[in-house]
Amino acid sequence: MIKFLDLHKINKPFENRFKQRFQQFLDKGWYILGNEVQTFETDFAAYSGSRFCVGVANGLDALTLILKAYIQLEKIEKGDEVIVPANTYIATILAILEADLIPVLVEPKLETYTINPDRIEEKISSKTKAILPVHLYGQLAEMDEISAIAKRYDLLVIEDAAQSHGAKAHYENHPKAYSFYPGKNLGALGDAGAITTDDPELAEVLYELRNYGSKKKYENERIGVNSRLDELQAAFLNLKLPFLDKENEARRHIARRYLTEMTNPKIILPDWNREAAHVFHQFVVRTENRNAFQNFLQANEIETMIHYPIPPHQQKALKDWNQLSFPVTEKIHQEIISLPINSSLTEEEIATIIKVVNAY
């Protein structure tokens, strides 16, 4: 069986270093917001081309805290609207709701799965204060177009970069929320997240909010939360960060093979038109009879996943939206299936996946 994602295999090269770093962590006896977190924040800021990095507990908190920080800075008010793609993972929408803001859903492009800039302006109202594009599956959204719209209407831009570690393109640097969930291109061994920004005022508020609203122990200037990047997870991330570009290039190599060698007309391959702007967190294809395709791959010992089977507006948790209609989003969620793509795959396994897909 070719596993969809073999985390043990991916992390195996780091195993001895993980153990050494864990022993150092134990010996040091500093477990919260220590040198490992500081090192990761410095190095990940530099890697991402940002002035500041704020380590937090997970990707959902990263998004939520950015929104709450803008409320603290009086750039957004509770009850304001945030434009967001309709086909995102639900965490993006949960963050908006958690900050007492209103998500306004916009259809994606069928070709890229990212928010359609041509559909944004029709959803802007007097209550709209921000656009929250999602770099879904590792591909950057069309940020030049989105940034131009935001400037035209004086809107904030906040990027959900949970799936796009290391994706690069030249555009204005907005605050970004990252997740280092174990299956991500840069994955911790548990939950972890971070925020990057060039704005010192925003960074200062975020450092406080993640730590009970405090910058000096027992003195609380804001209503904050406990969402600090774990010191041990930061230590593991520090070991893996220097290898992120290698991981991303391995994924691009597999994607090139898939895109070149998969020729089955029943399978719609993903769009990729900007080399460095996609890091292929997932390789997502579409087909009309997904269940039959998935069963065929399973019978041929290839494991797959569906990211994601139910769109947010059809989730029971968001029952007030269940009657809304987003045809492009619904088509995507009915047809997509993710094929294995990560650095643990061998050339033989890649060839097998291509052969089986073409045989369907």
mmCIF file of C-alpha atoms in Angstrom:
data_model
loop_
_atom_site.group_PDB
_atom_site.id
_atom_site.type_symbol
_atom_site.label_atom_id
_atom_site.label_comp_id
_atom_site.label_asym_id
_atom_site.label_seq_id
_atom_site.Cartn_x
_atom_site.Cartn_y
_atom_site.Cartn_z
ATOM 1 C CA MET A 1 0.000 0.000 0.000
ATOM 2 C CA ILE A 2 1.273 3.456 -0.943
ATOM 3 C CA LYS A 3 0.240 5.587 2.013
ATOM 4 C CA PHE A 4 -1.231 9.007 1.405
ATOM 5 C CA LEU A 5 1.085 10.502 4.023
ATOM 6 C CA ASP A 6 3.642 8.526 6.011
ATOM 7 C CA LEU A 7 4.632 10.892 8.816
ATOM 8 C CA HIS A 8 6.896 8.319 10.412
ATOM 9 C CA LYS A 9 8.881 8.059 7.166
ATOM 10 C CA ILE A 10 8.985 11.850 6.717
ATOM 11 C CA ASN A 11 10.248 12.441 10.259
ATOM 12 C CA LYS A 12 12.615 9.428 10.396
ATOM 13 C CA PRO A 13 15.684 11.402 9.139
ATOM 14 C CA PHE A 14 15.261 13.794 12.084
ATOM 15 C CA GLU A 15 14.686 11.153 14.761
ATOM 16 C CA ASN A 16 18.121 11.215 16.414
ATOM 17 C CA ARG A 17 18.242 15.003 16.345
ATOM 18 C CA PHE A 18 14.726 15.164 17.824
ATOM 19 C CA LYS A 19 15.897 12.984 20.711
ATOM 20 C CA GLN A 20 19.017 15.086 21.259
ATOM 21 C CA ARG A 21 17.017 18.305 21.196
ATOM 22 C CA PHE A 22 14.450 16.845 23.594
ATOM 23 C CA GLN A 23 17.229 15.949 26.037
ATOM 24 C CA GLN A 24 18.593 19.494 25.761
ATOM 25 C CA PHE A 25 15.066 20.782 26.403
ATOM 26 C CA LEU A 26 14.815 18.622 29.542
ATOM 27 C CA ASP A 27 18.260 19.625 30.770
ATOM 28 C CA LYS A 28 17.575 23.315 30.285
ATOM 29 C CA GLY A 29 14.336 23.203 32.310
ATOM 30 C CA TRP A 30 12.759 26.209 30.517
ATOM 31 C CA TYR A 31 9.475 25.005 29.071
ATOM 32 C CA ILE A 32 7.486 28.093 27.989
ATOM 33 C CA LEU A 33 8.580 30.930 25.642
ATOM 34 C CA GLY A 34 12.261 30.120 25.861
ATOM 35 C CA ASN A 35 15.186 30.293 23.455
ATOM 36 C CA GLU A 36 13.704 27.751 21.041
ATOM 37 C CA VAL A 37 10.608 29.889 20.448
ATOM 38 C CA GLN A 38 12.732 33.026 20.105
ATOM 39 C CA THR A 39 15.034 31.286 17.622
ATOM 40 C CA PHE A 40 12.137 30.008 15.562
ATOM 41 C CA GLU A 41 10.454 33.410 15.510
ATOM 42 C CA THR A 42 13.674 35.061 14.328
ATOM 43 C CA ASP A 43 14.479 32.424 11.705
ATOM 44 C CA PHE A 44 10.954 31.990 10.353
ATOM 45 C CA ALA A 45 10.525 35.766 10.048
ATOM 46 C CA ALA A 46 13.746 35.903 8.023
ATOM 47 C CA TYR A 47 12.731 32.891 5.919
ATOM 48 C CA SER A 48 9.332 34.437 5.212
ATOM 49 C CA GLY A 49 10.725 37.871 4.405
ATOM 50 C CA SER A 50 8.899 39.517 7.320
ATOM 51 C CA ARG A 51 10.070 41.762 10.148
ATOM 52 C CA PHE A 52 8.227 39.904 12.897
ATOM 53 C CA CYS A 53 7.041 36.394 13.690
ATOM 54 C CA VAL A 54 4.749 35.610 16.621
ATOM 55 C CA GLY A 55 4.632 31.938 17.598
ATOM 56 C CA VAL A 56 1.179 30.724 18.650
ATOM 57 C CA ALA A 57 -0.463 27.431 19.568
ATOM 58 C CA ASN A 58 -2.015 26.564 16.182
ATOM 59 C CA GLY A 59 -3.160 27.926 12.846
ATOM 60 C CA LEU A 60 -6.728 28.673 13.953
ATOM 61 C CA ASP A 61 -5.435 30.832 16.800
ATOM 62 C CA ALA A 62 -3.082 32.580 14.381
ATOM 63 C CA LEU A 63 -6.011 33.756 12.262
ATOM 64 C CA THR A 64 -8.221 34.583 15.234
ATOM 65 C CA LEU A 65 -5.543 36.621 16.989
ATOM 66 C CA ILE A 66 -4.795 38.723 13.907
ATOM 67 C CA LEU A 67 -8.472 39.653 13.693
ATOM 68 C CA LYS A 68 -8.706 40.326 17.433
ATOM 69 C CA ALA A 69 -5.549 42.432 17.283
ATOM 70 C CA TYR A 70 -7.063 44.605 14.558
ATOM 71 C CA ILE A 71 -10.132 45.044 16.773
ATOM 72 C CA GLN A 72 -7.835 46.128 19.629
ATOM 73 C CA LEU A 73 -6.166 48.578 17.247
ATOM 74 C CA GLU A 74 -9.626 49.885 16.264
ATOM 75 C CA LYS A 75 -9.145 49.042 12.606
ATOM 76 C CA ILE A 76 -12.058 46.579 12.742
ATOM 77 C CA GLU A 77 -15.153 46.572 14.941
ATOM 78 C CA LYS A 78 -17.105 43.570 16.156
ATOM 79 C CA GLY A 79 -19.884 42.906 13.658
ATOM 80 C CA ASP A 80 -17.853 44.024 10.645
ATOM 81 C CA GLU A 81 -17.625 41.818 7.568
ATOM 82 C CA VAL A 82 -14.637 39.822 6.309
ATOM 83 C CA ILE A 83 -14.574 38.463 2.759
ATOM 84 C CA VAL A 84 -13.394 34.856 2.590
ATOM 85 C CA PRO A 85 -13.432 32.066 -0.031
ATOM 86 C CA ALA A 86 -16.461 29.784 0.177
ATOM 87 C CA ASN A 87 -14.390 26.616 -0.347
ATOM 88 C CA THR A 88 -11.850 27.009 2.436
ATOM 89 C CA TYR A 89 -11.283 24.641 5.337
ATOM 90 C CA ILE A 90 -13.765 25.610 8.035
ATOM 91 C CA ALA A 91 -11.019 26.895 10.387
ATOM 92 C CA THR A 92 -10.752 30.089 8.328
ATOM 93 C CA ILE A 93 -14.429 30.812 8.923
ATOM 94 C CA LEU A 94 -14.320 29.733 12.574
ATOM 95 C CA ALA A 95 -11.602 32.334 13.188
ATOM 96 C CA ILE A 96 -13.807 35.101 11.801
ATOM 97 C CA LEU A 97 -16.754 33.976 13.932
ATOM 98 C CA GLU A 98 -14.563 33.625 17.034
ATOM 99 C CA ALA A 99 -13.537 37.276 16.626
ATOM 100 C CA ASP A 100 -17.245 38.293 16.518
ATOM 101 C CA LEU A 101 -17.009 39.242 12.859
ATOM 102 C CA ILE A 102 -19.208 38.228 9.924
ATOM 103 C CA PRO A 103 -17.826 35.968 7.162
ATOM 104 C CA VAL A 104 -18.933 36.879 3.643
ATOM 105 C CA LEU A 105 -18.373 33.949 1.290
ATOM 106 C CA VAL A 106 -17.027 34.397 -2.243
ATOM 107 C CA GLU A 107 -16.759 31.696 -4.899
ATOM 108 C CA PRO A 108 -13.308 30.433 -5.960
ATOM 109 C CA LYS A 109 -11.989 29.922 -9.451
ATOM 110 C CA LEU A 110 -12.630 26.385 -10.632
ATOM 111 C CA GLU A 111 -9.138 26.193 -12.155
ATOM 112 C CA THR A 112 -7.100 27.304 -9.124
ATOM 113 C CA TYR A 113 -9.411 26.613 -6.124
ATOM 114 C CA THR A 114 -8.440 30.031 -4.734
ATOM 115 C CA ILE A 115 -10.782 32.996 -4.276
ATOM 116 C CA ASN A 116 -11.957 34.574 -7.532
ATOM 117 C CA PRO A 117 -10.885 38.252 -7.524
ATOM 118 C CA ASP A 118 -13.582 39.001 -10.124
ATOM 119 C CA ARG A 119 -16.272 38.040 -7.598
ATOM 120 C CA ILE A 120 -14.993 40.046 -4.626
ATOM 121 C CA GLU A 121 -16.255 43.551 -5.384
ATOM 122 C CA GLU A 122 -19.885 42.470 -5.700
ATOM 123 C CA LYS A 123 -19.715 41.308 -2.059
ATOM 124 C CA ILE A 124 -18.202 44.497 -0.625
ATOM 125 C CA SER A 125 -20.553 46.542 1.587
ATOM 126 C CA SER A 126 -20.223 49.466 3.985
ATOM 127 C CA LYS A 127 -19.481 46.902 6.729
ATOM 128 C CA THR A 128 -16.633 45.186 4.854
ATOM 129 C CA LYS A 129 -13.292 45.785 6.562
ATOM 130 C CA ALA A 130 -11.004 42.973 5.382
ATOM 131 C CA ILE A 131 -10.317 40.344 2.736
ATOM 132 C CA LEU A 132 -8.996 36.992 3.952
ATOM 133 C CA PRO A 133 -7.645 35.024 0.969
ATOM 134 C CA VAL A 134 -6.616 31.397 1.513
ATOM 135 C CA HIS A 135 -3.608 29.880 -0.240
ATOM 136 C CA LEU A 136 -5.391 26.563 -0.582
ATOM 137 C CA TYR A 137 -3.470 23.338 -1.245
ATOM 138 C CA GLY A 138 -0.203 25.311 -1.345
ATOM 139 C CA GLN A 139 -0.983 27.692 -4.218
ATOM 140 C CA LEU A 140 -0.909 31.418 -3.600
ATOM 141 C CA ALA A 141 -4.118 33.271 -4.325
ATOM 142 C CA GLU A 142 -4.010 36.053 -6.941
ATOM 143 C CA MET A 143 -2.635 38.586 -4.508
ATOM 144 C CA ASP A 144 -1.862 41.415 -6.932
ATOM 145 C CA GLU A 145 -5.521 41.607 -7.929
ATOM 146 C CA ILE A 146 -6.727 41.172 -4.332
ATOM 147 C CA SER A 147 -4.344 43.849 -3.026
ATOM 148 C CA ALA A 148 -5.526 46.279 -5.715
ATOM 149 C CA ILE A 149 -9.157 45.749 -4.693
ATOM 150 C CA ALA A 150 -8.250 46.186 -1.020
ATOM 151 C CA LYS A 151 -6.503 49.502 -1.733
ATOM 152 C CA ARG A 152 -9.435 50.707 -3.822
ATOM 153 C CA TYR A 153 -11.853 50.136 -0.954
ATOM 154 C CA ASP A 154 -9.438 50.779 1.942
ATOM 155 C CA LEU A 155 -9.640 47.209 3.240
ATOM 156 C CA LEU A 156 -7.219 45.169 5.309
ATOM 157 C CA VAL A 157 -5.766 41.975 3.834
ATOM 158 C CA ILE A 158 -5.003 38.975 6.050
ATOM 159 C CA GLU A 159 -3.597 35.831 4.448
ATOM 160 C CA ASP A 160 -4.395 32.284 5.503
ATOM 161 C CA ALA A 161 -1.004 30.728 4.720
ATOM 162 C CA ALA A 162 -1.603 27.527 6.702
ATOM 163 C CA GLN A 163 -0.903 25.393 3.617
ATOM 164 C CA SER A 164 1.643 27.517 1.764
ATOM 165 C CA HIS A 165 4.911 27.520 3.741
ATOM 166 C CA GLY A 166 7.639 28.694 1.413
ATOM 167 C CA ALA A 167 5.436 29.706 -1.518
ATOM 168 C CA LYS A 168 6.905 32.827 -3.083
ATOM 169 C CA ALA A 169 5.695 35.657 -5.296
ATOM 170 C CA HIS A 170 6.370 39.388 -5.395
ATOM 171 C CA TYR A 171 3.477 41.230 -3.803
ATOM 172 C CA GLU A 172 2.768 43.460 -0.826
ATOM 173 C CA ASN A 173 3.553 41.739 2.476
ATOM 174 C CA HIS A 174 0.342 41.327 4.491
ATOM 175 C CA PRO A 175 -0.043 39.595 7.878
ATOM 176 C CA LYS A 176 -0.041 35.832 7.397
ATOM 177 C CA ALA A 177 -1.319 33.026 9.603
ATOM 178 C CA TYR A 178 0.544 29.707 9.511
ATOM 179 C CA SER A 179 -0.225 26.242 10.834
ATOM 180 C CA PHE A 180 2.494 23.683 11.541
ATOM 181 C CA TYR A 181 0.108 20.774 12.014
ATOM 182 C CA PRO A 182 2.144 17.545 11.543
ATOM 183 C CA GLY A 183 0.949 16.946 7.970
ATOM 184 C CA LYS A 184 1.973 20.386 6.699
ATOM 185 C CA ASN A 185 5.038 20.946 4.499
ATOM 186 C CA LEU A 186 6.720 22.267 7.641
ATOM 187 C CA GLY A 187 5.130 20.064 10.266
ATOM 188 C CA ALA A 188 5.672 19.949 14.012
ATOM 189 C CA LEU A 189 5.087 16.824 16.105
ATOM 190 C CA GLY A 190 1.875 18.306 17.461
ATOM 191 C CA ASP A 191 -0.106 21.515 17.105
ATOM 192 C CA ALA A 192 1.809 24.718 16.419
ATOM 193 C CA GLY A 193 1.287 27.973 14.544
ATOM 194 C CA ALA A 194 2.718 31.412 13.820
ATOM 195 C CA ILE A 195 1.885 34.867 12.510
ATOM 196 C CA THR A 196 4.214 36.966 10.354
ATOM 197 C CA THR A 197 3.892 40.693 9.819
ATOM 198 C CA ASP A 198 5.898 43.807 8.978
ATOM 199 C CA ASP A 199 3.744 45.995 11.242
ATOM 200 C CA PRO A 200 5.430 46.639 14.623
ATOM 201 C CA GLU A 201 2.201 47.898 16.187
ATOM 202 C CA LEU A 202 0.308 44.761 15.154
ATOM 203 C CA ALA A 203 3.179 42.540 16.307
ATOM 204 C CA GLU A 204 3.257 44.181 19.735
ATOM 205 C CA VAL A 205 -0.455 43.565 20.262
ATOM 206 C CA LEU A 206 -0.122 39.963 19.057
ATOM 207 C CA TYR A 207 2.758 39.215 21.455
ATOM 208 C CA GLU A 208 0.494 40.399 24.278
ATOM 209 C CA LEU A 209 -2.708 38.702 23.135
ATOM 210 C CA ARG A 210 -1.102 35.259 22.854
ATOM 211 C CA ASN A 211 0.144 35.548 26.454
ATOM 212 C CA TYR A 212 -2.957 36.475 28.485
ATOM 213 C CA GLY A 213 -2.789 40.069 27.226
ATOM 214 C CA SER A 214 0.467 40.602 29.083
ATOM 215 C CA LYS A 215 3.947 41.749 28.167
ATOM 216 C CA LYS A 216 5.157 41.850 31.790
ATOM 217 C CA LYS A 217 4.353 38.961 34.126
ATOM 218 C CA TYR A 218 1.230 39.537 36.208
ATOM 219 C CA GLU A 219 0.484 42.827 34.453
ATOM 220 C CA ASN A 220 -2.343 42.459 31.933
ATOM 221 C CA GLU A 221 -2.993 45.330 29.557
ATOM 222 C CA ARG A 222 -5.435 43.516 27.254
ATOM 223 C CA ILE A 223 -7.996 40.712 27.302
ATOM 224 C CA GLY A 224 -5.779 37.968 25.932
ATOM 225 C CA VAL A 225 -5.640 34.183 25.671
ATOM 226 C CA ASN A 226 -3.140 31.410 26.278
ATOM 227 C CA SER A 227 -1.889 30.599 22.787
ATOM 228 C CA ARG A 228 1.876 30.349 22.952
ATOM 229 C CA LEU A 229 3.987 28.295 20.579
ATOM 230 C CA ASP A 230 5.147 25.311 22.639
ATOM 231 C CA GLU A 231 8.868 25.428 23.386
ATOM 232 C CA LEU A 232 9.369 21.771 22.444
ATOM 233 C CA GLN A 233 7.470 22.092 19.162
ATOM 234 C CA ALA A 234 9.565 25.171 18.376
ATOM 235 C CA ALA A 235 12.694 23.058 18.954
ATOM 236 C CA PHE A 236 11.473 20.455 16.464
ATOM 237 C CA LEU A 237 10.530 23.155 13.939
ATOM 238 C CA ASN A 238 13.970 24.717 14.291
ATOM 239 C CA LEU A 239 15.480 21.402 13.190
ATOM 240 C CA LYS A 240 13.158 21.051 10.198
ATOM 241 C CA LEU A 241 13.013 24.648 8.899
ATOM 242 C CA PRO A 242 16.386 24.474 7.056
ATOM 243 C CA PHE A 243 14.982 21.558 5.034
ATOM 244 C CA LEU A 244 11.676 23.195 4.043
ATOM 245 C CA ASP A 245 12.858 24.335 0.611
ATOM 246 C CA LYS A 246 14.094 20.798 -0.098
ATOM 247 C CA GLU A 247 10.701 19.394 0.912
ATOM 248 C CA ASN A 248 8.897 21.897 -1.310
ATOM 249 C CA GLU A 249 11.136 21.118 -4.276
ATOM 250 C CA ALA A 250 10.508 17.384 -3.783
ATOM 251 C CA ARG A 251 6.779 18.088 -3.956
ATOM 252 C CA ARG A 252 7.205 20.222 -7.094
ATOM 253 C CA HIS A 253 9.221 17.417 -8.698
ATOM 254 C CA ILE A 254 6.376 14.975 -8.088
ATOM 255 C CA ALA A 255 3.842 17.526 -9.338
ATOM 256 C CA ARG A 256 5.809 18.009 -12.561
ATOM 257 C CA ARG A 257 5.768 14.262 -13.149
ATOM 258 C CA TYR A 258 2.059 14.003 -12.402
ATOM 259 C CA LEU A 259 1.200 16.956 -14.651
ATOM 260 C CA THR A 260 3.391 15.682 -17.492
ATOM 261 C CA GLU A 261 2.703 11.953 -17.326
ATOM 262 C CA MET A 262 -0.920 11.709 -16.193
ATOM 263 C CA THR A 263 -2.924 11.660 -19.419
ATOM 264 C CA ASN A 264 -6.279 10.188 -18.397
ATOM 265 C CA PRO A 265 -9.036 12.433 -19.850
ATOM 266 C CA LYS A 266 -11.352 11.483 -16.961
ATOM 267 C CA ILE A 267 -9.023 13.238 -14.509
ATOM 268 C CA ILE A 268 -8.790 17.046 -14.349
ATOM 269 C CA LEU A 269 -5.338 18.064 -13.166
ATOM 270 C CA PRO A 270 -4.630 21.177 -11.056
ATOM 271 C CA ASP A 271 -3.624 24.527 -12.478
ATOM 272 C CA TRP A 272 0.004 25.601 -11.969
ATOM 273 C CA ASN A 273 1.115 28.708 -13.805
ATOM 274 C CA ARG A 274 3.606 30.355 -11.429
ATOM 275 C CA GLU A 275 6.573 28.156 -10.500
ATOM 276 C CA ALA A 276 7.466 29.377 -6.998
ATOM 277 C CA ALA A 277 3.912 30.344 -6.052
ATOM 278 C CA HIS A 278 2.843 26.738 -5.435
ATOM 279 C CA VAL A 279 4.366 24.358 -2.882
ATOM 280 C CA PHE A 280 1.852 21.519 -3.436
ATOM 281 C CA HIS A 281 0.754 20.909 0.108
ATOM 282 C CA GLN A 282 -1.813 18.762 -1.684
ATOM 283 C CA PHE A 283 -2.035 17.533 -5.277
ATOM 284 C CA VAL A 284 -5.757 17.805 -5.913
ATOM 285 C CA VAL A 285 -7.435 16.422 -9.019
ATOM 286 C CA ARG A 286 -11.101 16.369 -10.016
ATOM 287 C CA THR A 287 -13.241 13.642 -11.521
ATOM 288 C CA GLU A 288 -16.994 13.277 -11.973
ATOM 289 C CA ASN A 289 -17.335 9.882 -10.299
ATOM 290 C CA ARG A 290 -15.030 10.381 -7.348
ATOM 291 C CA ASN A 291 -16.141 7.343 -5.366
ATOM 292 C CA ALA A 292 -15.409 4.997 -8.251
ATOM 293 C CA PHE A 293 -11.993 6.601 -8.797
ATOM 294 C CA GLN A 294 -11.096 6.444 -5.107
ATOM 295 C CA ASN A 295 -12.211 2.808 -4.893
ATOM 296 C CA PHE A 296 -10.132 1.965 -7.977
ATOM 297 C CA LEU A 297 -7.040 3.530 -6.426
ATOM 298 C CA GLN A 298 -7.685 1.756 -3.117
ATOM 299 C CA ALA A 299 -8.021 -1.585 -4.931
ATOM 300 C CA ASN A 300 -4.623 -0.846 -6.474
ATOM 301 C CA GLU A 301 -3.157 -0.093 -3.038
ATOM 302 C CA ILE A 302 -2.956 3.694 -3.366
ATOM 303 C CA GLU A 303 -4.285 5.661 -0.424
ATOM 304 C CA THR A 304 -6.031 8.993 -1.089
ATOM 305 C CA MET A 305 -7.789 11.737 0.891
ATOM 306 C CA ILE A 306 -10.542 14.250 0.151
ATOM 307 C CA HIS A 307 -9.778 17.870 1.042
ATOM 308 C CA TYR A 308 -12.633 18.555 1.745
ATOM 309 C CA PRO A 309 -15.822 16.517 1.342
ATOM 310 C CA ILE A 310 -18.309 19.081 2.751
ATOM 311 C CA PRO A 311 -18.138 22.824 1.987
ATOM 312 C CA PRO A 312 -18.419 25.139 5.011
ATOM 313 C CA HIS A 313 -21.858 26.485 4.090
ATOM 314 C CA GLN A 314 -23.272 22.948 4.147
ATOM 315 C CA GLN A 315 -21.815 22.003 7.536
ATOM 316 C CA LYS A 316 -24.261 21.302 10.369
ATOM 317 C CA ALA A 317 -22.290 23.696 12.580
ATOM 318 C CA LEU A 318 -23.200 26.537 10.185
ATOM 319 C CA LYS A 319 -26.846 25.556 9.760
ATOM 320 C CA ASP A 320 -27.964 29.143 9.121
ATOM 321 C CA TRP A 321 -26.031 28.960 5.833
ATOM 322 C CA ASN A 322 -27.249 25.546 4.708
ATOM 323 C CA GLN A 323 -29.721 27.030 2.200
ATOM 324 C CA LEU A 324 -27.073 29.178 0.487
ATOM 325 C CA SER A 325 -25.954 28.229 -3.004
ATOM 326 C CA PHE A 326 -22.348 28.322 -4.192
ATOM 327 C CA PRO A 327 -22.300 26.196 -7.379
ATOM 328 C CA VAL A 328 -18.547 26.383 -8.059
ATOM 329 C CA THR A 329 -17.678 25.555 -4.462
ATOM 330 C CA GLU A 330 -20.171 22.681 -4.396
ATOM 331 C CA LYS A 331 -18.810 21.252 -7.654
ATOM 332 C CA ILE A 332 -15.275 21.369 -6.271
ATOM 333 C CA HIS A 333 -16.212 19.630 -3.040
ATOM 334 C CA GLN A 334 -18.103 16.918 -4.924
ATOM 335 C CA GLU A 335 -15.290 16.129 -7.367
ATOM 336 C CA ILE A 336 -11.902 16.704 -5.700
ATOM 337 C CA ILE A 337 -9.568 14.013 -4.458
ATOM 338 C CA SER A 338 -5.978 14.362 -3.224
ATOM 339 C CA LEU A 339 -3.225 12.068 -4.476
ATOM 340 C CA PRO A 340 -0.078 11.263 -2.441
ATOM 341 C CA ILE A 341 2.589 13.967 -2.710
ATOM 342 C CA ASN A 342 5.480 14.369 -0.264
ATOM 343 C CA SER A 343 9.205 13.750 0.010
ATOM 344 C CA SER A 344 8.795 10.207 1.374
ATOM 345 C CA LEU A 345 7.559 8.864 -1.986
ATOM 346 C CA THR A 346 10.062 6.911 -4.073
ATOM 347 C CA GLU A 347 10.370 7.291 -7.850
ATOM 348 C CA GLU A 348 8.935 3.785 -8.167
ATOM 349 C CA GLU A 349 5.888 4.750 -6.093
ATOM 350 C CA ILE A 350 5.389 7.921 -8.136
ATOM 351 C CA ALA A 351 5.511 5.874 -11.346
ATOM 352 C CA THR A 352 3.003 3.400 -9.916
ATOM 353 C CA ILE A 353 0.566 6.179 -8.983
ATOM 354 C CA ILE A 354 0.812 7.639 -12.504
ATOM 355 C CA LYS A 355 0.301 4.224 -14.106
ATOM 356 C CA VAL A 356 -2.757 3.426 -11.999
ATOM 357 C CA VAL A 357 -4.357 6.850 -12.564
ATOM 358 C CA ASN A 358 -3.881 6.471 -16.325
ATOM 359 C CA ALA A 359 -5.421 2.985 -16.181
ATOM 360 C CA TYR A 360 -8.639 4.173 -14.542
#
